[in-house]
Amino acid sequence: MRLMSQVSAEHARWALAADTDQGVRVCPLDDRGRQAGPVRHEPDAARAVGRLPAGTRWVWRSTAEFYPPLLRAGARVERCYDVEVAEGLLLAHEGRFGAPRSLAAAWARLHGLPEPADRPPDTPDAPPSLFGSGPVPLAAGTDPLAALLEVYAAQLARTAALPHPGRMRLLLAAESAGWLVAAEMGEAGMPWREDVHRELLTELLGERYPGGLEPQRLAELAEEVSRAFGPGERVRPDRPADVVRAFGRAGVPLRSSRAWELRSIDHPAVEPLLRYRRLYRLHTAHGWSWLRAWVRDGRFRSSYLPAGAPSGRWTTNGGGALQIPRVVRRAVVADPGWRLVVADADQLEPRVLAAVSGDAGLQQVSAGDGDMYAVLSDRAFAGDRERAKLALLGAMYGQTSGDGLRHLAELRRRFPAAVAYVDDAAREGEQGRLVRTWLGRTCPPAVRADPHGGEDTFDAEGEAAADAGADERSPGERGAAAARARGRFTRNFVVQGSAADWALLMLAALRRSLVGLRAELVFFQHDEVIVHCPAEEAERVTAAVREAGQVAGELTFGTTPVRFPFSTAVVGCYADAK
C-alpha cells in the first residue's frame, strides 16, 4: 500500500484493464503512455479506483464497459481516457470513418492482422445498459493490459502528428468526459412522477381498452376520420398508404401523408387526422407501455450515446429522452425539497460561427449576454429580429433561394468572414472532401448514408425527389443533387459539430463544479441541460451553469470576445421552465 501511495503521488495517469482470469490490473503511465511503475492486481475496478486520488485519469478500453459497474459500487471517476472512443475520432480524422474502433481492432491494425468487426449496439426496443453487446474479444493469447498500453501509446503518437494536436487532445478528453456524464445521468435518472404521467395519458387518450386495442380517444378519432370520407369508408389513420389512397378516392391526390401536405388541402378529414397523429405519437412513444419499460423507482433512466449522430450530437439508445413532448414534461417533477435548474444556451450555433470564423463584426454582435438576434437586427436589418434570425440561420443551413438569397447577400456584405467560412465548408463537401469541426471531429465521407436522419441526412434532396416520383433522374442529376445535399450538410457540420464540441466541454466543466454538492446532472440535449438539486443549492448551480458556458468557450475557441450565455429557470416541474 505504501508503494501504491508513492507511485500515485508521482503519476496522475493510470491504466486499467480486465485481468485474463478475474479482477483487474492497473499500472501508472508516463506522458508517452508507457508503463511507469509496477503492475498491480485488484479484485475489482472499484477497489482499484478507490485506492488512488480522485484526480487520477484512468486509461481504459471503454467507459461503457467499466464505469456503470463502478457507479453502482459507489465509486466515481473524475477523469478518464476512453481508448475506443479515441480510436473512432482518430480513424475519422485519418479518412477511415467507420473502420472498427474496438481495442481488439486497433491492436490488430498495429500488428497487420485482420481487424475484427465492431459489435452492433443494443436494439432500442428495450431498456439497455451502457454495456452494449459486450467488448470485442482480443486475439487469443493477447494480454489485455499490454494491448491497452500499446494502443494508447500509438494513439498519443498519432495525435501528436496531427496539424492541430492540442485541439484533438482536447476533443479526446472532452469526448471521454462526455461518456462519464452519460453514465452518471443514466445511473441518476430524471425524476419522474408515474402518477402524473398516467393522469395525463388518461386525460388525453381516454380509457384504455384490453387486448392491445387503441385507447378510447384514438378509436373515436379514427372513426371520425373514416366518416369524413363518406359512408362505408374504413381508413386506418396510422397507415400512411391507407390515408393517401383514401384521399385519392375522394379526388384529392397526395404525394404523401406528411403533415405539411395535409395542411395544404381543404377536406374534413384533415383536422381529426392531424389530432389523431399527435395523440398516436404520444401513445406509441410515451404511453403506458413506455412508462412500464423506462420508469422505475421514480426515475426515467435512458441510455445516452455521446456523438451518436455524425455531427457529434448525442442520441439515445431507446427511450426517446431527447424527444420528450412538452405535455409529457408535466411528469418531470423535482423531489420534495428539490428543484430543477433548466438551462438553455442562447443562440449557441450563431455564436459558435462567430468564434470559429473570426469575423470581427459578428463577434461584436455576439459579445454580450443579451439577445444576439436583436443586436443583429438593429445593426443590419432595420430592427426586424425575425428577418435577422432567418438570415443567419439560412446562411448556416444553406437557404440560398428567395428571401434567403437576399438575406445572404446582406450578411455577406456585413460579415464576410462568417459567410465565407460556411461557404467554404459547403464547397468542400460538394467536392467530396472531408471537413472538420474546430477541435477536429471529422464529417463522414460522401459515400456514407446517414443512419440517423434529421439534420444529418446527406441526400435529403434526393430522398424528397424520390418521394415526389423523381427517382427516374439520370445518374448525373442524382449525383449533382447528392453533392448539393452534402454541401448543405458540411456547411452546417462545421458549426453544429463545433457547438457539440463546446457542449462537451461545458458538461465537463459543470460536472466538475458540482463535486461536493448533492446536485446531479439528469438531462442533456444539444444546448439544454437540467440539474436536479436541493432547493438551497439552486443558486450555486445556476451560477455554475453560466460559468461552465464561459469556461467551455475559452477552452474550445481560445481568447474570443464571443459570450456563451444561458437562460436559466429554477422550477419544480420541467413543464414550467418555458
Coordinates of C-alpha atoms in Angstrom, one line a residue:
M1 CA 0.0 0.0 0.0
R2 CA 2.9 2.4 0.7
L3 CA 4.4 1.7 -2.7
M4 CA 0.9 2.3 -4.3
S5 CA 0.6 5.7 -2.5
Q6 CA 4.2 6.6 -3.5
V7 CA 3.6 5.9 -7.2
S8 CA 0.2 7.6 -7.2
A9 CA 1.7 10.7 -5.9
E10 CA 4.1 10.8 -8.8
H11 CA 1.7 9.8 -11.6
A12 CA -1.8 11.1 -12.4
R13 CA -2.4 8.7 -15.2
W14 CA -3.2 5.0 -14.7
A15 CA -4.1 2.2 -17.0
L16 CA -6.9 -0.2 -16.0
A17 CA -7.6 -3.5 -17.8
A18 CA -9.6 -6.6 -17.0
D19 CA -7.4 -9.4 -16.0
T20 CA -7.4 -12.6 -18.1
D21 CA -8.7 -14.6 -15.1
Q22 CA -10.6 -12.3 -12.8
G23 CA -10.4 -8.8 -11.3
V24 CA -8.4 -6.0 -12.9
R25 CA -4.8 -5.0 -13.3
V26 CA -3.6 -1.4 -13.0
C27 CA -0.3 0.4 -13.6
P28 CA 0.9 4.0 -13.7
L29 CA 1.8 5.6 -17.0
D30 CA 4.2 8.3 -18.2
D31 CA 3.3 11.1 -20.5
R32 CA 4.0 8.9 -23.6
G33 CA 1.6 6.2 -22.5
R34 CA 4.3 3.8 -21.3
Q35 CA 4.3 1.8 -18.1
A36 CA 5.9 3.8 -15.4
G37 CA 5.6 1.5 -12.4
P38 CA 4.7 -1.9 -11.2
V39 CA 1.5 -3.7 -12.3
R40 CA -0.9 -4.3 -9.5
H41 CA -3.8 -6.8 -9.4
E42 CA -7.0 -5.7 -7.7
P43 CA -10.0 -7.9 -7.1
D44 CA -12.3 -5.4 -8.8
A45 CA -12.3 -2.0 -10.5
A46 CA -14.0 -0.2 -7.6
R47 CA -11.2 -1.3 -5.3
A48 CA -8.6 -0.1 -7.7
V49 CA -10.3 3.3 -8.2
G50 CA -10.8 3.8 -4.5
R51 CA -7.1 3.4 -3.7
L52 CA -6.0 6.3 -5.9
P53 CA -6.6 10.0 -5.7
A54 CA -9.8 11.4 -7.2
G55 CA -7.9 13.4 -9.8
T56 CA -6.4 10.3 -11.4
R57 CA -7.0 10.0 -15.2
W58 CA -8.0 6.4 -15.9
V59 CA -7.0 5.0 -19.3
W60 CA -9.2 2.1 -20.1
R61 CA -10.7 0.2 -23.1
S62 CA -14.2 1.6 -22.7
T63 CA -16.1 3.8 -20.3
A64 CA -19.3 1.9 -21.3
E65 CA -17.6 -1.3 -20.0
F66 CA -16.2 -0.1 -16.7
Y67 CA -18.0 3.0 -15.4
P68 CA -21.6 1.8 -14.9
P69 CA -20.5 -1.0 -12.5
L70 CA -18.2 1.4 -10.7
L71 CA -21.1 3.8 -10.2
R72 CA -23.3 1.1 -8.8
A73 CA -20.4 0.2 -6.4
G74 CA -20.3 3.8 -5.2
A75 CA -17.0 4.7 -7.0
R76 CA -16.8 7.9 -9.0
V77 CA -14.2 8.7 -11.6
E78 CA -13.2 12.3 -12.2
R79 CA -11.2 11.9 -15.4
C80 CA -10.7 9.1 -18.0
Y81 CA -9.4 8.4 -21.4
D82 CA -11.6 6.1 -23.5
V83 CA -9.3 4.2 -25.9
E84 CA -12.2 3.0 -28.1
V85 CA -13.8 6.5 -28.3
A86 CA -10.5 8.0 -29.2
E87 CA -9.9 5.4 -31.9
G88 CA -13.1 6.3 -33.6
L89 CA -12.2 10.0 -33.7
L90 CA -8.7 9.4 -34.9
L91 CA -9.8 7.0 -37.6
A92 CA -12.3 9.5 -38.9
H93 CA -9.6 12.2 -38.9
E94 CA -7.4 9.9 -40.9
G95 CA -10.0 9.4 -43.5
R96 CA -11.1 5.9 -42.2
F97 CA -14.5 6.8 -40.9
G98 CA -16.5 3.8 -39.8
A99 CA -13.5 1.4 -39.5
P100 CA -13.7 -0.9 -36.5
R101 CA -12.7 1.1 -33.4
S102 CA -12.5 -1.6 -30.7
L103 CA -9.3 -2.2 -28.8
A104 CA -9.1 -5.6 -30.5
A105 CA -9.3 -3.9 -33.9
A106 CA -6.8 -1.2 -33.1
W107 CA -4.3 -3.7 -31.7
A108 CA -4.8 -5.9 -34.9
R109 CA -4.1 -2.9 -37.1
L110 CA -0.8 -2.2 -35.3
H111 CA 0.2 -5.8 -36.0
G112 CA -1.0 -6.0 -39.6
L113 CA -3.7 -8.6 -38.6
P114 CA -7.3 -8.8 -39.8
E115 CA -9.5 -6.3 -37.9
P116 CA -12.5 -7.8 -36.1
A117 CA -15.7 -6.0 -36.8
D118 CA -17.3 -3.9 -34.1
R119 CA -20.3 -5.4 -32.4
P120 CA -23.7 -3.8 -33.1
P121 CA -25.2 -1.7 -30.4
D122 CA -28.2 -2.8 -28.3
T123 CA -31.5 -2.6 -30.1
P124 CA -33.7 0.3 -28.9
D125 CA -36.9 -1.7 -28.2
A126 CA -36.0 -2.4 -24.6
P127 CA -34.2 -0.5 -21.9
P128 CA -30.5 -1.2 -22.5
S129 CA -27.5 -0.5 -20.3
L130 CA -24.3 1.1 -21.5
F131 CA -22.6 -2.3 -21.8
G132 CA -23.8 -2.7 -25.4
S133 CA -23.2 -6.2 -26.7
G134 CA -20.0 -6.6 -24.8
P135 CA -16.4 -6.0 -25.8
V136 CA -14.9 -7.4 -28.9
P137 CA -12.5 -10.1 -27.7
L138 CA -8.8 -9.7 -28.3
A139 CA -6.9 -12.3 -30.3
A140 CA -6.3 -15.5 -28.4
G141 CA -3.3 -15.2 -26.1
T142 CA -3.2 -11.4 -26.2
D143 CA -2.6 -9.8 -22.8
P144 CA -5.4 -7.2 -22.2
L145 CA -3.2 -4.7 -20.3
A146 CA -0.3 -5.0 -22.8
A147 CA -2.7 -4.4 -25.7
L148 CA -4.2 -1.4 -24.0
L149 CA -0.8 0.2 -23.4
E150 CA 0.3 -0.4 -26.9
V151 CA -2.8 1.0 -28.5
Y152 CA -2.8 4.0 -26.1
A153 CA 0.8 4.9 -26.8
A154 CA 0.2 4.7 -30.5
Q155 CA -2.9 7.0 -30.2
L156 CA -0.8 9.6 -28.4
A157 CA 1.8 9.4 -31.1
R158 CA -0.9 9.7 -33.9
T159 CA -2.4 12.7 -32.1
A160 CA 0.9 14.4 -31.7
A161 CA 1.5 14.1 -35.5
L162 CA -1.8 16.0 -36.4
P163 CA -1.8 19.6 -37.7
H164 CA -3.6 20.8 -34.5
P165 CA -2.6 18.2 -31.8
G166 CA -3.7 20.4 -29.0
R167 CA -7.3 20.7 -30.3
M168 CA -7.5 16.9 -30.9
R169 CA -6.2 16.2 -27.3
L170 CA -8.9 18.5 -26.0
L171 CA -11.6 16.7 -28.1
L172 CA -10.5 13.3 -26.9
A173 CA -10.6 14.4 -23.3
A174 CA -14.0 16.1 -23.8
E175 CA -15.5 13.1 -25.6
S176 CA -14.2 10.8 -22.8
A177 CA -15.7 13.1 -20.2
G178 CA -19.0 13.0 -22.1
W179 CA -19.2 9.3 -21.6
L180 CA -18.6 9.7 -17.9
V181 CA -21.5 12.2 -17.8
A182 CA -23.7 9.9 -19.9
A183 CA -23.2 7.0 -17.5
E184 CA -23.8 9.2 -14.5
M185 CA -27.1 10.6 -15.9
G186 CA -28.2 7.1 -16.7
E187 CA -27.5 6.0 -13.2
A188 CA -29.1 9.0 -11.5
G189 CA -32.1 9.2 -13.8
M190 CA -34.5 12.0 -14.3
P191 CA -37.1 12.5 -11.6
W192 CA -40.4 11.2 -13.0
R193 CA -43.9 11.1 -11.4
E194 CA -45.6 8.0 -12.7
D195 CA -49.0 9.1 -11.2
V196 CA -48.8 12.4 -13.1
H197 CA -47.9 10.6 -16.3
R198 CA -50.8 8.2 -16.0
E199 CA -53.2 11.0 -15.3
L200 CA -52.2 13.0 -18.4
L201 CA -52.4 9.8 -20.5
T202 CA -56.0 9.2 -19.3
E203 CA -56.8 12.9 -19.8
L204 CA -55.5 13.0 -23.4
L205 CA -56.1 9.4 -24.6
G206 CA -59.2 8.4 -22.6
E207 CA -60.0 4.9 -21.3
R208 CA -57.7 2.0 -22.1
Y209 CA -59.2 -1.0 -23.8
P210 CA -58.0 -4.6 -23.2
G211 CA -56.2 -6.8 -25.7
G212 CA -53.9 -4.1 -27.1
L213 CA -56.7 -2.1 -28.7
E214 CA -56.3 1.6 -29.3
P215 CA -57.4 3.8 -26.3
Q216 CA -60.8 5.5 -26.4
R217 CA -59.8 8.9 -27.9
L218 CA -57.8 7.3 -30.7
A219 CA -60.6 5.0 -31.6
E220 CA -63.0 7.9 -31.7
L221 CA -60.7 10.0 -33.9
A222 CA -60.2 7.0 -36.2
E223 CA -63.9 6.7 -36.6
E224 CA -64.2 10.5 -37.2
V225 CA -61.6 10.3 -40.0
S226 CA -63.4 7.4 -41.7
R227 CA -66.8 9.2 -41.5
A228 CA -65.2 12.3 -43.1
F229 CA -64.6 10.2 -46.3
G230 CA -68.2 9.1 -46.6
P231 CA -70.4 6.2 -45.7
G232 CA -68.8 2.8 -45.8
E233 CA -65.2 4.1 -45.8
R234 CA -62.8 2.5 -43.3
V235 CA -59.5 4.3 -43.0
R236 CA -56.6 3.4 -40.8
P237 CA -55.1 6.8 -39.8
D238 CA -51.9 5.1 -38.6
R239 CA -51.1 3.7 -42.1
P240 CA -49.8 6.4 -44.5
A241 CA -50.6 4.4 -47.6
D242 CA -54.2 3.9 -46.4
V243 CA -54.5 7.6 -45.9
V244 CA -53.1 8.5 -49.3
R245 CA -55.5 6.0 -51.1
A246 CA -58.5 7.3 -49.2
F247 CA -57.8 10.9 -50.3
G248 CA -57.2 9.7 -53.8
R249 CA -60.7 8.0 -53.9
A250 CA -62.1 11.3 -52.6
G251 CA -60.5 13.1 -55.6
V252 CA -57.6 14.7 -53.7
P253 CA -54.3 13.3 -55.0
L254 CA -51.5 13.4 -52.5
R255 CA -47.8 12.5 -52.9
S256 CA -47.5 11.6 -49.2
S257 CA -49.4 11.9 -45.9
R258 CA -47.0 14.3 -44.4
A259 CA -48.5 16.9 -42.1
W260 CA -47.3 19.9 -44.2
E261 CA -49.1 18.4 -47.3
L262 CA -52.2 17.6 -45.4
R263 CA -52.5 21.2 -44.1
S264 CA -52.4 22.5 -47.7
I265 CA -55.7 20.9 -48.6
D266 CA -59.3 21.6 -47.6
H267 CA -61.0 18.3 -46.5
P268 CA -63.0 17.5 -43.3
A269 CA -60.7 14.5 -42.6
V270 CA -57.6 16.7 -42.2
E271 CA -58.3 18.2 -38.8
P272 CA -59.2 14.9 -37.0
L273 CA -56.4 13.1 -38.8
L274 CA -53.8 15.6 -37.5
R275 CA -55.2 15.3 -34.0
Y276 CA -55.0 11.5 -34.3
R277 CA -51.4 11.7 -35.4
R278 CA -50.4 13.8 -32.4
L279 CA -52.1 11.6 -29.9
Y280 CA -50.9 8.4 -31.6
R281 CA -47.3 9.6 -31.3
L282 CA -47.9 10.2 -27.6
H283 CA -49.5 6.7 -27.2
T284 CA -46.7 4.9 -29.0
A285 CA -43.7 6.9 -27.9
H286 CA -44.6 7.9 -24.3
G287 CA -47.7 5.9 -23.5
W288 CA -48.4 3.2 -20.9
S289 CA -46.0 0.7 -22.4
W290 CA -43.2 3.3 -22.4
L291 CA -43.9 4.1 -18.8
R292 CA -43.7 0.4 -17.7
A293 CA -40.5 -0.1 -19.7
W294 CA -38.5 3.0 -18.8
V295 CA -39.6 4.5 -15.5
R296 CA -38.8 2.7 -12.2
D297 CA -38.4 3.9 -8.7
G298 CA -39.5 7.4 -9.6
R299 CA -36.7 7.8 -12.2
F300 CA -36.6 7.8 -16.0
R301 CA -33.2 6.2 -16.9
S302 CA -32.2 6.5 -20.5
S303 CA -29.1 5.2 -22.2
Y304 CA -27.3 8.2 -23.7
L305 CA -25.0 7.8 -26.6
P306 CA -22.5 10.7 -26.9
A307 CA -21.8 11.5 -30.5
G308 CA -24.5 9.2 -31.7
A309 CA -25.0 11.5 -34.7
P310 CA -22.2 12.3 -37.1
S311 CA -22.3 15.9 -36.0
G312 CA -21.2 14.9 -32.5
R313 CA -24.7 15.5 -31.1
W314 CA -26.0 13.0 -28.6
T315 CA -28.6 10.4 -29.3
T316 CA -30.2 7.7 -27.0
N317 CA -30.4 4.0 -27.3
G318 CA -34.1 3.9 -26.9
G319 CA -36.5 5.7 -24.6
G320 CA -36.8 8.9 -26.5
A321 CA -35.1 11.0 -23.9
L322 CA -34.2 13.7 -26.4
Q323 CA -37.8 13.9 -27.8
I324 CA -39.9 14.5 -24.6
P325 CA -43.1 16.2 -25.8
R326 CA -44.0 19.4 -24.0
V327 CA -47.1 17.9 -22.5
V328 CA -45.2 14.9 -21.1
R329 CA -42.8 17.3 -19.3
R330 CA -45.6 17.7 -16.7
A331 CA -44.4 14.4 -15.3
V332 CA -40.8 15.6 -14.7
V333 CA -41.2 16.8 -11.2
A334 CA -38.4 17.5 -8.7
D335 CA -38.3 15.5 -5.4
P336 CA -39.8 17.2 -2.3
G337 CA -37.4 20.0 -1.2
W338 CA -35.5 19.8 -4.5
R339 CA -35.6 21.9 -7.7
L340 CA -34.8 21.5 -11.4
V341 CA -32.3 24.0 -12.8
V342 CA -33.2 24.1 -16.5
A343 CA -30.7 26.0 -18.7
D344 CA -30.7 26.7 -22.4
A345 CA -27.7 28.1 -24.2
D346 CA -28.8 31.3 -26.0
Q347 CA -28.3 31.4 -29.8
L348 CA -25.5 28.8 -29.5
E349 CA -24.8 28.0 -33.1
P350 CA -24.6 31.6 -34.4
R351 CA -22.2 32.4 -31.5
V352 CA -20.1 29.4 -32.4
L353 CA -20.0 30.6 -36.0
A354 CA -18.7 34.0 -34.8
A355 CA -16.0 32.2 -32.8
V356 CA -14.8 29.8 -35.4
S357 CA -14.9 32.2 -38.4
G358 CA -13.1 35.0 -36.6
D359 CA -15.4 37.5 -38.2
A360 CA -14.9 40.7 -36.2
G361 CA -18.3 42.1 -36.9
L362 CA -20.2 39.0 -35.9
Q363 CA -18.0 38.7 -32.8
Q364 CA -19.1 42.2 -31.8
V365 CA -22.7 41.1 -32.2
S366 CA -22.0 38.1 -30.0
A367 CA -20.0 39.9 -27.4
G368 CA -22.9 40.4 -25.0
D369 CA -25.2 38.2 -22.9
G370 CA -28.4 39.7 -24.4
D371 CA -30.4 38.6 -27.4
M372 CA -27.9 38.2 -30.3
Y373 CA -30.6 38.3 -32.9
A374 CA -32.0 41.6 -31.6
V375 CA -28.5 43.1 -31.7
L376 CA -28.0 41.8 -35.3
S377 CA -31.4 43.2 -36.4
D378 CA -30.5 46.6 -35.1
R379 CA -27.3 46.7 -37.0
A380 CA -28.2 45.1 -40.3
F381 CA -32.0 44.5 -40.6
A382 CA -33.7 47.7 -39.6
G383 CA -34.8 46.3 -36.2
D384 CA -36.5 43.3 -37.8
R385 CA -35.4 40.5 -35.4
E386 CA -37.2 37.7 -37.2
R387 CA -35.6 38.6 -40.5
A388 CA -32.2 38.8 -38.9
K389 CA -32.7 35.3 -37.3
L390 CA -33.8 33.8 -40.6
A391 CA -30.9 35.3 -42.4
L392 CA -28.3 34.0 -40.0
L393 CA -29.8 30.5 -39.8
G394 CA -30.3 30.4 -43.5
A395 CA -26.6 31.1 -44.0
M396 CA -25.7 28.2 -41.8
Y397 CA -28.3 25.8 -43.1
G398 CA -27.9 26.7 -46.8
Q399 CA -31.1 28.5 -47.7
T400 CA -29.9 30.3 -50.9
S401 CA -33.1 31.0 -52.7
G402 CA -35.9 33.5 -52.4
D403 CA -35.7 35.8 -49.4
G404 CA -32.8 33.6 -48.2
L405 CA -30.6 34.7 -51.1
R406 CA -31.3 38.4 -50.5
H407 CA -30.6 38.0 -46.8
L408 CA -27.4 36.1 -47.5
A409 CA -26.2 38.9 -49.7
E410 CA -26.7 41.4 -46.8
L411 CA -24.9 39.1 -44.4
R412 CA -22.0 38.6 -46.8
R413 CA -21.6 42.3 -47.1
R414 CA -21.6 42.9 -43.4
F415 CA -20.0 39.7 -42.1
P416 CA -17.8 38.4 -45.0
A417 CA -15.6 36.1 -42.9
A418 CA -18.5 34.3 -41.3
V419 CA -20.3 33.7 -44.6
A420 CA -17.1 32.6 -46.3
Y421 CA -16.5 30.1 -43.5
V422 CA -19.7 28.2 -44.2
D423 CA -19.5 28.7 -47.9
D424 CA -16.0 27.1 -48.0
A425 CA -17.3 24.2 -45.9
A426 CA -20.2 23.7 -48.3
R427 CA -17.9 23.8 -51.3
E428 CA -15.5 21.2 -49.8
G429 CA -18.5 19.0 -49.0
E430 CA -19.9 19.2 -52.6
Q431 CA -16.5 18.2 -53.9
G432 CA -16.4 15.1 -51.7
R433 CA -13.8 16.4 -49.3
L434 CA -13.7 16.0 -45.6
V435 CA -14.4 18.9 -43.3
R436 CA -13.8 19.2 -39.6
T437 CA -15.1 20.9 -36.5
W438 CA -12.9 23.4 -34.7
L439 CA -11.5 20.7 -32.4
G440 CA -11.0 18.2 -35.2
R441 CA -14.2 16.0 -35.4
T442 CA -14.4 14.8 -39.0
C443 CA -17.5 14.5 -41.1
P444 CA -18.4 11.2 -42.7
P445 CA -17.2 10.7 -46.3
A446 CA -19.5 11.4 -49.2
V447 CA -20.4 7.8 -49.9
R448 CA -21.8 7.1 -46.5
A449 CA -25.5 7.4 -45.9
D450 CA -26.5 8.8 -42.6
P451 CA -28.4 6.3 -40.3
H452 CA -29.9 8.9 -38.0
G453 CA -31.8 11.1 -40.4
G454 CA -32.8 14.6 -39.5
E455 CA -30.3 17.4 -39.8
D456 CA -27.5 14.9 -40.6
T457 CA -29.1 13.4 -43.7
F458 CA -26.8 14.0 -46.7
D459 CA -29.1 13.2 -49.5
A460 CA -32.2 14.9 -48.2
E461 CA -32.9 16.5 -51.6
G462 CA -32.6 13.1 -53.3
E463 CA -34.9 11.5 -50.8
A464 CA -37.5 14.3 -51.2
A465 CA -37.3 13.9 -55.0
A466 CA -37.8 10.2 -54.8
D467 CA -40.9 10.7 -52.7
A468 CA -42.2 13.0 -55.4
G469 CA -41.7 10.3 -58.0
A470 CA -38.4 11.9 -59.4
D471 CA -36.4 8.7 -58.9
E472 CA -36.0 8.4 -62.7
R473 CA -33.4 11.2 -62.8
S474 CA -30.2 10.5 -64.7
P475 CA -27.2 9.4 -62.8
G476 CA -25.7 12.8 -63.4
E477 CA -28.7 14.5 -61.9
R478 CA -28.8 12.3 -58.9
G479 CA -25.1 12.8 -58.4
A480 CA -25.5 16.6 -58.6
A481 CA -28.4 16.5 -56.1
A482 CA -26.4 14.3 -53.7
A483 CA -23.4 16.7 -54.0
R484 CA -25.6 19.7 -53.2
A485 CA -27.2 17.9 -50.3
R486 CA -23.8 17.0 -48.9
G487 CA -22.7 20.6 -49.3
R488 CA -25.6 21.7 -47.1
F489 CA -24.7 19.1 -44.5
T490 CA -21.0 20.1 -44.4
R491 CA -22.0 23.8 -44.3
N492 CA -23.8 23.2 -41.0
F493 CA -21.5 20.5 -39.8
V494 CA -18.6 22.9 -39.1
V495 CA -20.9 25.0 -36.9
Q496 CA -23.2 22.3 -35.4
G497 CA -20.3 20.0 -34.8
S498 CA -18.2 22.7 -33.2
A499 CA -21.2 23.6 -31.0
A500 CA -21.3 19.9 -30.0
D501 CA -17.6 20.1 -29.1
W502 CA -18.3 23.2 -26.9
A503 CA -21.2 21.4 -25.2
L504 CA -18.9 18.5 -24.2
L505 CA -16.5 20.9 -22.5
M506 CA -19.4 22.8 -20.9
L507 CA -20.7 19.5 -19.4
A508 CA -17.2 18.6 -18.2
A509 CA -16.8 22.0 -16.5
L510 CA -20.3 21.9 -15.0
R511 CA -19.8 18.3 -13.7
R512 CA -16.5 19.4 -12.1
S513 CA -18.2 22.3 -10.4
L514 CA -20.9 20.1 -8.9
V515 CA -18.4 18.0 -6.9
G516 CA -19.2 18.3 -3.2
L517 CA -22.8 19.2 -3.8
R518 CA -25.8 16.9 -3.8
A519 CA -26.9 18.2 -7.2
E520 CA -27.0 15.8 -10.1
L521 CA -26.9 16.2 -13.8
V522 CA -30.0 14.5 -15.1
F523 CA -30.6 15.6 -18.7
F524 CA -28.7 17.0 -21.6
Q525 CA -29.9 17.8 -25.2
H526 CA -27.7 19.7 -27.6
D527 CA -27.8 23.1 -25.9
E528 CA -30.0 22.3 -22.9
V529 CA -29.1 20.9 -19.5
I530 CA -31.1 20.1 -16.4
V531 CA -29.6 19.7 -12.9
H532 CA -31.7 18.2 -10.1
C533 CA -30.6 19.7 -6.8
P534 CA -31.8 20.6 -3.3
A535 CA -33.6 24.0 -3.2
E536 CA -30.7 25.5 -1.2
E537 CA -28.2 24.6 -3.9
A538 CA -30.2 26.1 -6.8
E539 CA -28.5 29.5 -6.8
R540 CA -25.0 27.9 -6.8
V541 CA -26.0 25.5 -9.6
T542 CA -27.3 28.4 -11.7
A543 CA -24.1 30.3 -11.3
A544 CA -22.1 27.1 -12.1
V545 CA -24.0 26.6 -15.3
R546 CA -23.3 30.1 -16.5
E547 CA -19.6 29.8 -15.6
A548 CA -19.4 26.5 -17.4
G549 CA -20.5 28.1 -20.6
Q550 CA -17.8 30.7 -20.5
V551 CA -15.1 28.2 -19.4
A552 CA -16.1 26.0 -22.4
G553 CA -15.9 28.9 -24.7
E554 CA -12.4 29.8 -23.6
L555 CA -11.2 26.2 -23.7
T556 CA -12.7 25.5 -27.1
F557 CA -12.0 28.7 -29.0
G558 CA -9.3 30.4 -27.0
T559 CA -9.4 34.1 -26.4
T560 CA -12.5 35.5 -28.1
P561 CA -15.0 38.3 -27.3
V562 CA -17.9 35.9 -28.0
R563 CA -20.0 35.2 -25.0
F564 CA -21.9 31.9 -24.4
P565 CA -24.7 32.8 -22.0
F566 CA -27.6 30.7 -20.7
S567 CA -31.2 31.3 -20.0
T568 CA -32.0 29.5 -16.7
A569 CA -35.1 28.7 -14.8
V570 CA -35.4 27.2 -11.3
V571 CA -38.6 25.2 -11.3
G572 CA -40.4 22.3 -9.5
C573 CA -41.7 20.9 -12.8
Y574 CA -39.9 20.8 -16.2
A575 CA -43.1 22.0 -18.0
D576 CA -42.9 25.3 -16.1
A577 CA -39.4 26.1 -17.5
K578 CA -40.7 27.6 -20.8

